[in-house]
Short mmCIF file of C-alpha atoms and ligand atoms in Angstrom, two decimals:
data_model
loop_
_atom_site.label_atom_id
_atom_site.label_comp_id
_atom_site.label_asym_id
_atom_site.label_seq_id
_atom_site.Cartn_x
_atom_site.Cartn_y
_atom_site.Cartn_z
CA MET A 1 1.33 -19.79 -3.47
CA LYS A 2 0.41 -19.60 -7.51
CA GLN A 3 3.33 -18.16 -9.18
CA ASP A 4 3.60 -14.86 -11.11
CA LYS A 5 4.23 -15.36 -14.56
CA VAL A 6 1.18 -12.25 -16.06
CA PHE A 7 3.96 -10.81 -18.20
CA ALA A 8 6.50 -14.06 -19.14
CA GLU A 9 5.42 -14.70 -22.66
CA LYS A 10 6.09 -12.13 -24.93
CA LYS A 11 2.92 -9.75 -25.70
CA GLY A 12 2.11 -8.10 -28.89
CA GLN A 13 0.59 -5.36 -27.38
CA VAL A 14 0.70 -4.23 -23.18
CA GLU A 15 -2.40 -3.71 -21.93
CA PRO A 16 -2.24 -0.92 -18.92
CA PHE A 17 -1.99 -2.67 -15.63
CA ALA A 18 -5.25 -3.47 -14.11
CA PHE A 19 -6.43 -4.92 -10.48
CA ASN A 20 -7.98 -8.17 -12.39
CA GLU A 21 -8.81 -11.73 -11.83
CA GLN A 22 -5.37 -12.86 -13.31
CA VAL A 23 -3.01 -10.72 -10.96
CA VAL A 24 -5.50 -11.28 -7.73
CA ARG A 25 -5.14 -14.93 -8.43
CA VAL A 26 -1.02 -14.54 -8.62
CA PHE A 27 -1.18 -11.42 -6.12
CA ASP A 28 0.93 -12.57 -3.18
CA ASP A 29 3.89 -13.88 -5.16
CA MET A 30 3.56 -10.39 -7.30
CA ILE A 31 4.23 -8.31 -4.85
CA GLY A 32 6.52 -10.23 -2.68
CA ARG A 33 8.75 -10.49 -5.22
CA SER A 34 8.13 -7.29 -6.55
CA VAL A 35 8.30 -4.80 -3.33
CA PRO A 36 10.91 -4.82 -1.29
CA LEU A 37 10.44 -6.13 2.27
CA TYR A 38 7.00 -6.23 1.86
CA ARG A 39 5.97 -9.16 4.63
CA GLU A 40 8.08 -6.93 7.30
CA ASN A 41 6.26 -2.84 6.01
CA ILE A 42 3.14 -5.16 6.43
CA ARG A 43 4.34 -6.98 9.81
CA ARG A 44 5.43 -3.40 11.29
CA GLN A 45 2.84 -1.80 9.92
CA ALA A 46 0.02 -4.00 11.66
CA GLN A 47 2.18 -3.52 14.90
CA LEU A 48 1.89 0.15 14.53
CA ALA A 49 -1.76 0.52 13.84
CA ALA A 50 -2.41 -2.04 17.13
CA ARG A 51 -0.34 0.33 19.18
CA TYR A 52 -2.00 3.60 17.73
CA TYR A 53 -5.69 2.66 17.98
CA GLN A 54 -8.14 4.31 19.81
CA PRO A 55 -10.71 1.59 20.85
CA GLY A 56 -14.41 3.10 19.45
CA SER A 57 -12.70 4.31 16.37
CA HIS A 58 -11.95 2.86 12.74
CA ILE A 59 -9.28 1.29 11.25
CA TYR A 60 -8.88 1.94 7.76
CA ASP A 61 -7.31 0.10 5.16
CA LEU A 62 -7.55 2.13 1.47
CA GLY A 63 -6.06 -0.32 -1.02
CA CYS A 64 -6.78 -3.10 1.24
CA SER A 65 -6.26 -5.65 -1.67
CA ASN A 66 -6.49 -9.26 -0.66
CA GLY A 67 -6.04 -8.38 2.96
CA ASN A 68 -2.57 -9.66 4.04
CA LEU A 69 -2.44 -6.31 6.65
CA GLY A 70 -6.23 -6.62 8.36
CA LEU A 71 -5.21 -10.81 8.30
CA CYS A 72 -1.80 -9.47 9.98
CA LEU A 73 -3.52 -7.18 12.41
CA CYS A 74 -5.61 -9.74 13.77
CA GLN A 75 -3.22 -11.45 14.71
CA GLU A 76 -1.41 -8.11 16.64
CA LEU A 77 -4.49 -7.51 18.54
CA ALA A 78 -5.46 -10.91 19.41
CA ALA A 79 -7.09 -10.17 22.08
CA VAL A 80 -8.57 -6.53 21.26
CA PRO A 81 -11.66 -6.63 19.73
CA PHE A 82 -11.33 -3.57 16.51
CA ASP A 83 -13.21 -1.99 13.85
CA MET A 84 -11.26 -1.92 10.29
CA ILE A 85 -12.87 -0.61 7.27
CA ALA A 86 -10.88 -2.28 4.27
CA VAL A 87 -11.62 -0.29 0.85
CA ASP A 88 -10.58 -1.39 -2.83
CA ASN A 89 -12.31 -1.36 -6.17
CA SER A 90 -11.44 -4.29 -7.21
CA ALA A 91 -13.76 -7.17 -7.18
CA PRO A 92 -11.45 -9.52 -7.17
CA MET A 93 -9.69 -8.84 -4.47
CA LEU A 94 -12.02 -8.30 -1.92
CA ASP A 95 -13.52 -11.24 -3.02
CA ALA A 96 -9.91 -13.12 -2.32
CA TYR A 97 -10.07 -11.20 1.18
CA ARG A 98 -13.98 -12.58 1.60
CA ASN A 99 -12.81 -16.01 1.09
CA ARG A 100 -10.08 -15.50 3.18
CA LEU A 101 -12.31 -14.29 5.81
CA GLN A 102 -14.66 -17.38 5.98
CA ASP A 103 -14.75 -19.07 8.94
CA HIS A 104 -11.62 -16.49 10.85
CA ALA A 105 -12.68 -15.71 14.03
CA ARG A 106 -12.03 -11.81 13.68
CA GLN A 107 -14.34 -11.80 10.49
CA GLN A 108 -16.89 -9.90 12.58
CA ASP A 109 -14.41 -6.51 13.09
CA VAL A 110 -12.81 -6.10 9.38
CA GLN A 111 -15.85 -4.92 7.16
CA LEU A 112 -15.41 -4.79 2.92
CA LEU A 113 -15.85 -1.92 1.01
CA LEU A 114 -16.13 -2.10 -2.96
CA GLY A 115 -15.31 1.43 -3.53
CA ASP A 116 -12.84 4.70 -4.71
CA VAL A 117 -10.82 5.39 -1.69
CA ARG A 118 -11.00 9.05 -3.32
CA GLU A 119 -15.45 8.68 -3.00
CA ILE A 120 -15.76 6.61 0.21
CA PRO A 121 -16.63 8.69 3.46
CA LEU A 122 -13.97 8.82 6.40
CA ALA A 123 -14.65 9.43 9.88
CA ASN A 124 -13.63 8.76 13.61
CA ALA A 125 -10.38 7.02 12.85
CA SER A 126 -7.72 6.31 14.77
CA VAL A 127 -5.89 4.90 12.39
CA ILE A 128 -5.65 4.91 8.12
CA ILE A 129 -3.00 3.04 6.52
CA VAL A 130 -2.63 3.63 2.51
CA ASN A 131 -0.22 1.04 1.46
CA LEU A 132 1.39 1.31 -1.79
CA THR A 133 -2.15 2.96 -3.44
CA LEU A 134 -2.12 6.84 -3.50
CA GLN A 135 0.60 6.34 -6.61
CA PHE A 136 -2.20 4.68 -8.57
CA LEU A 137 -4.70 7.63 -7.41
CA PRO A 138 -4.56 11.12 -10.52
CA LEU A 139 -2.23 13.43 -9.51
CA ALA A 140 -5.01 15.96 -9.28
CA ASP A 141 -6.54 13.69 -6.83
CA ARG A 142 -4.43 13.03 -3.88
CA THR A 143 -3.90 16.45 -2.05
CA ALA A 144 -7.94 16.24 -1.35
CA LEU A 145 -7.53 12.09 -0.11
CA ILE A 146 -4.86 13.80 2.48
CA GLY A 147 -6.19 16.37 3.95
CA ARG A 148 -9.66 14.60 4.71
CA ILE A 149 -7.60 11.75 6.22
CA TYR A 150 -6.12 14.40 8.10
CA GLU A 151 -9.91 15.58 9.17
CA ALA A 152 -11.41 12.03 9.70
CA LEU A 153 -8.18 11.12 12.42
CA ARG A 154 -8.26 12.07 16.15
CA PRO A 155 -6.08 13.56 17.71
CA GLY A 156 -3.34 11.49 18.75
CA GLY A 157 -4.18 9.24 15.24
CA ILE A 158 -2.35 8.12 12.53
CA LEU A 159 -1.55 7.90 8.55
CA LEU A 160 0.79 5.12 7.58
CA LEU A 161 1.73 5.51 3.77
CA THR A 162 4.16 3.31 1.94
CA GLU A 163 4.74 4.74 -2.19
CA LYS A 164 7.26 3.55 -4.55
CA VAL A 165 9.10 7.14 -4.78
CA VAL A 166 11.22 8.63 -7.38
CA HIS A 167 14.26 10.78 -7.01
CA ALA A 168 14.99 14.71 -7.71
CA ASP A 169 18.62 13.72 -8.82
CA ALA A 170 18.49 12.25 -11.98
CA ALA A 171 21.94 10.25 -11.29
CA PHE A 172 20.36 9.00 -7.89
CA ASP A 173 17.71 8.11 -9.26
CA ALA A 174 19.24 5.48 -11.89
CA MET A 175 21.16 4.23 -9.53
CA GLN A 176 18.20 3.08 -7.53
CA GLN A 177 15.90 2.09 -10.43
CA GLU A 178 18.88 0.10 -10.90
CA PHE A 179 18.96 -1.75 -7.71
CA TYR A 180 15.13 -2.02 -8.04
CA TYR A 181 15.59 -4.23 -11.00
CA ARG A 182 19.04 -5.81 -10.01
CA PHE A 183 16.49 -7.35 -6.50
CA LYS A 184 13.43 -8.01 -9.29
CA LYS A 185 16.22 -10.55 -10.89
CA GLU A 186 17.35 -11.65 -7.93
CA ASN A 187 14.10 -12.48 -6.76
CA GLY A 188 13.23 -14.82 -10.66
CA TYR A 189 11.74 -12.28 -12.80
CA SER A 190 13.69 -11.89 -16.80
CA GLN A 191 14.19 -9.15 -18.58
CA LEU A 192 11.05 -9.43 -20.27
CA GLU A 193 8.81 -9.90 -17.51
CA ILE A 194 10.75 -6.04 -16.11
CA SER A 195 10.09 -4.51 -19.24
CA GLN A 196 6.44 -5.15 -20.09
CA LYS A 197 5.53 -4.95 -16.12
CA ARG A 198 7.75 -1.60 -16.55
CA GLU A 199 5.55 -0.65 -19.65
CA ALA A 200 1.76 -1.74 -18.47
CA LEU A 201 2.74 0.44 -14.80
CA GLU A 202 3.24 3.37 -16.82
CA ASN A 203 1.12 6.62 -16.18
CA VAL A 204 -1.18 3.91 -13.71
CA LEU A 205 1.65 4.25 -11.04
CA ILE A 206 2.92 7.09 -11.19
CA PRO A 207 5.12 8.38 -8.47
CA GLU A 208 6.58 11.26 -7.00
CA THR A 209 9.50 12.03 -4.58
CA LEU A 210 9.91 11.61 -0.77
CA GLU A 211 10.14 15.31 -0.74
CA ASP A 212 6.40 15.39 -2.48
CA HIS A 213 5.07 13.74 0.09
CA VAL A 214 6.35 14.81 2.93
CA GLN A 215 5.34 18.88 1.61
CA ARG A 216 1.71 16.98 0.79
CA LEU A 217 1.63 15.99 4.52
CA ARG A 218 2.56 18.98 6.37
CA ALA A 219 0.66 21.17 4.64
CA ALA A 220 -2.40 19.07 5.60
CA GLY A 221 -1.76 19.83 8.84
CA PHE A 222 1.05 16.74 10.11
CA VAL A 223 3.12 17.80 12.10
CA ARG A 224 4.59 14.57 13.76
CA LEU A 225 6.57 13.31 10.92
CA ASP A 226 8.72 10.64 10.29
CA VAL A 227 9.97 8.44 7.62
CA TRP A 228 9.93 4.97 9.28
CA LEU A 229 11.46 2.75 6.48
CA LYS A 230 13.62 3.55 3.58
CA TRP A 231 14.97 0.87 1.16
CA PHE A 232 16.53 3.24 -2.59
CA ASN A 233 12.85 3.97 -4.24
CA PHE A 234 10.09 2.55 -1.64
CA ALA A 235 9.59 4.44 1.27
CA SER A 236 7.35 4.17 4.56
CA LEU A 237 5.91 7.30 6.76
CA ILE A 238 4.40 7.71 9.64
CA GLY A 239 2.16 11.28 10.16
CA GLN A 240 0.74 11.51 13.83
CA LYS A 241 -2.18 14.52 14.17
CA GLU A 242 -1.06 16.10 17.48
CA ASP A 243 -3.54 15.63 20.23
CA GLY A 244 -1.26 18.19 22.89
CA HIS A 245 0.72 15.65 24.32
CA ALA A 246 4.22 13.14 22.79
C1 GEK B 301 -2.13 -4.54 0.89
N1 GEK B 301 -2.40 -2.33 0.25
O1 GEK B 301 -0.90 -5.74 0.20
N2 GEK B 301 -9.51 2.53 -5.06
C2 GEK B 301 -9.35 1.87 -3.99
N3 GEK B 301 -8.75 0.74 -4.58
C3 GEK B 301 -7.87 1.49 -5.48
C4 GEK B 301 -7.78 2.48 -6.37
C5 GEK B 301 -9.08 3.33 -5.85
N4 GEK B 301 -9.11 4.64 -6.46
N5 GEK B 301 -6.77 2.33 -6.61
C6 GEK B 301 -6.30 1.45 -6.69
N6 GEK B 301 -6.29 0.80 -5.48
C7 GEK B 301 -2.10 -3.36 -0.54
C8 GEK B 301 -1.07 -3.60 -1.50
S1 GEK B 301 -1.66 -2.55 -3.93
C9 GEK B 301 -0.26 -2.59 -4.34
C10 GEK B 301 -2.27 -2.21 -1.98
C11 GEK B 301 0.65 -2.72 -5.57
C12 GEK B 301 -6.67 -1.01 -4.88
C13 GEK B 301 -6.22 -1.92 -5.88
O2 GEK B 301 -6.89 -2.36 -6.69
C14 GEK B 301 -5.11 -2.73 -5.30
O3 GEK B 301 -5.74 -4.06 -4.66
C15 GEK B 301 -4.25 -1.90 -4.75
O4 GEK B 301 -4.76 -0.59 -4.54
C16 GEK B 301 -3.00 -1.32 -4.22
O5 GEK B 301 -1.38 -4.10 1.99
O6 GEK B 301 0.12 -4.19 -6.03
O7 GEK B 301 1.92 -2.07 -6.22
#
């Protein structure tokens, strides 16, 4: 795995963060050292997707990056054909995903779609995964996407949403940041790397509170809702469209 050194050198000017070729080359190292419990989260979401998948429906992975979740799902659903539509608006990310699917036994089960998650049609879904992607959309566009997701789900279908979050209480928010930067330091990032990445993500990754997410999901129709994973300023939610039985 190629090591992430994207922010290691002092930059004259820190450009806004983008999922370009430089980032894609080191993506697995970057996300593994920057997102607490990333591998655990991917594996459990793949298992949840396998558990709730309804044959004859689609699984969507919105903001799929280089396919870590899709490839994990191929293992979890080893004996079951499925139909996943994996969407990303970064061409280098999808190229990396395509390379990993080449010669893969399950490559027919995954369709890669280059596009903006705000524009691609969604329909007949039993599982929709939005793993660390909603946070990159303008705030004004988030409610419409969650609404379309709810409409596209079959009864009994699920949304898996993971986000970096902020805390409404300023002191708890500061504490969570502190523990997050401690986590990054423990994973070998220098102070310079941490602060330049933070600057690059400003106005690009816009976190909301967990309460904001819960409220938006409820307003869209998700009555059955759980926060199944929480680590300081990261939260993973599952919302299920009601089907009349538990
Ligand atoms: C994983 N889910 O490894 N339309 C489509 N894609 C987008 C958009 C958009 N409007 N905005 C951002 N992206 C992945 C991790 S990374 C999170 C997700 C991170 C894409 C973007 O190109 C990138 O690949 C992904 O969303 C966010 O399970 O790196 O912090």
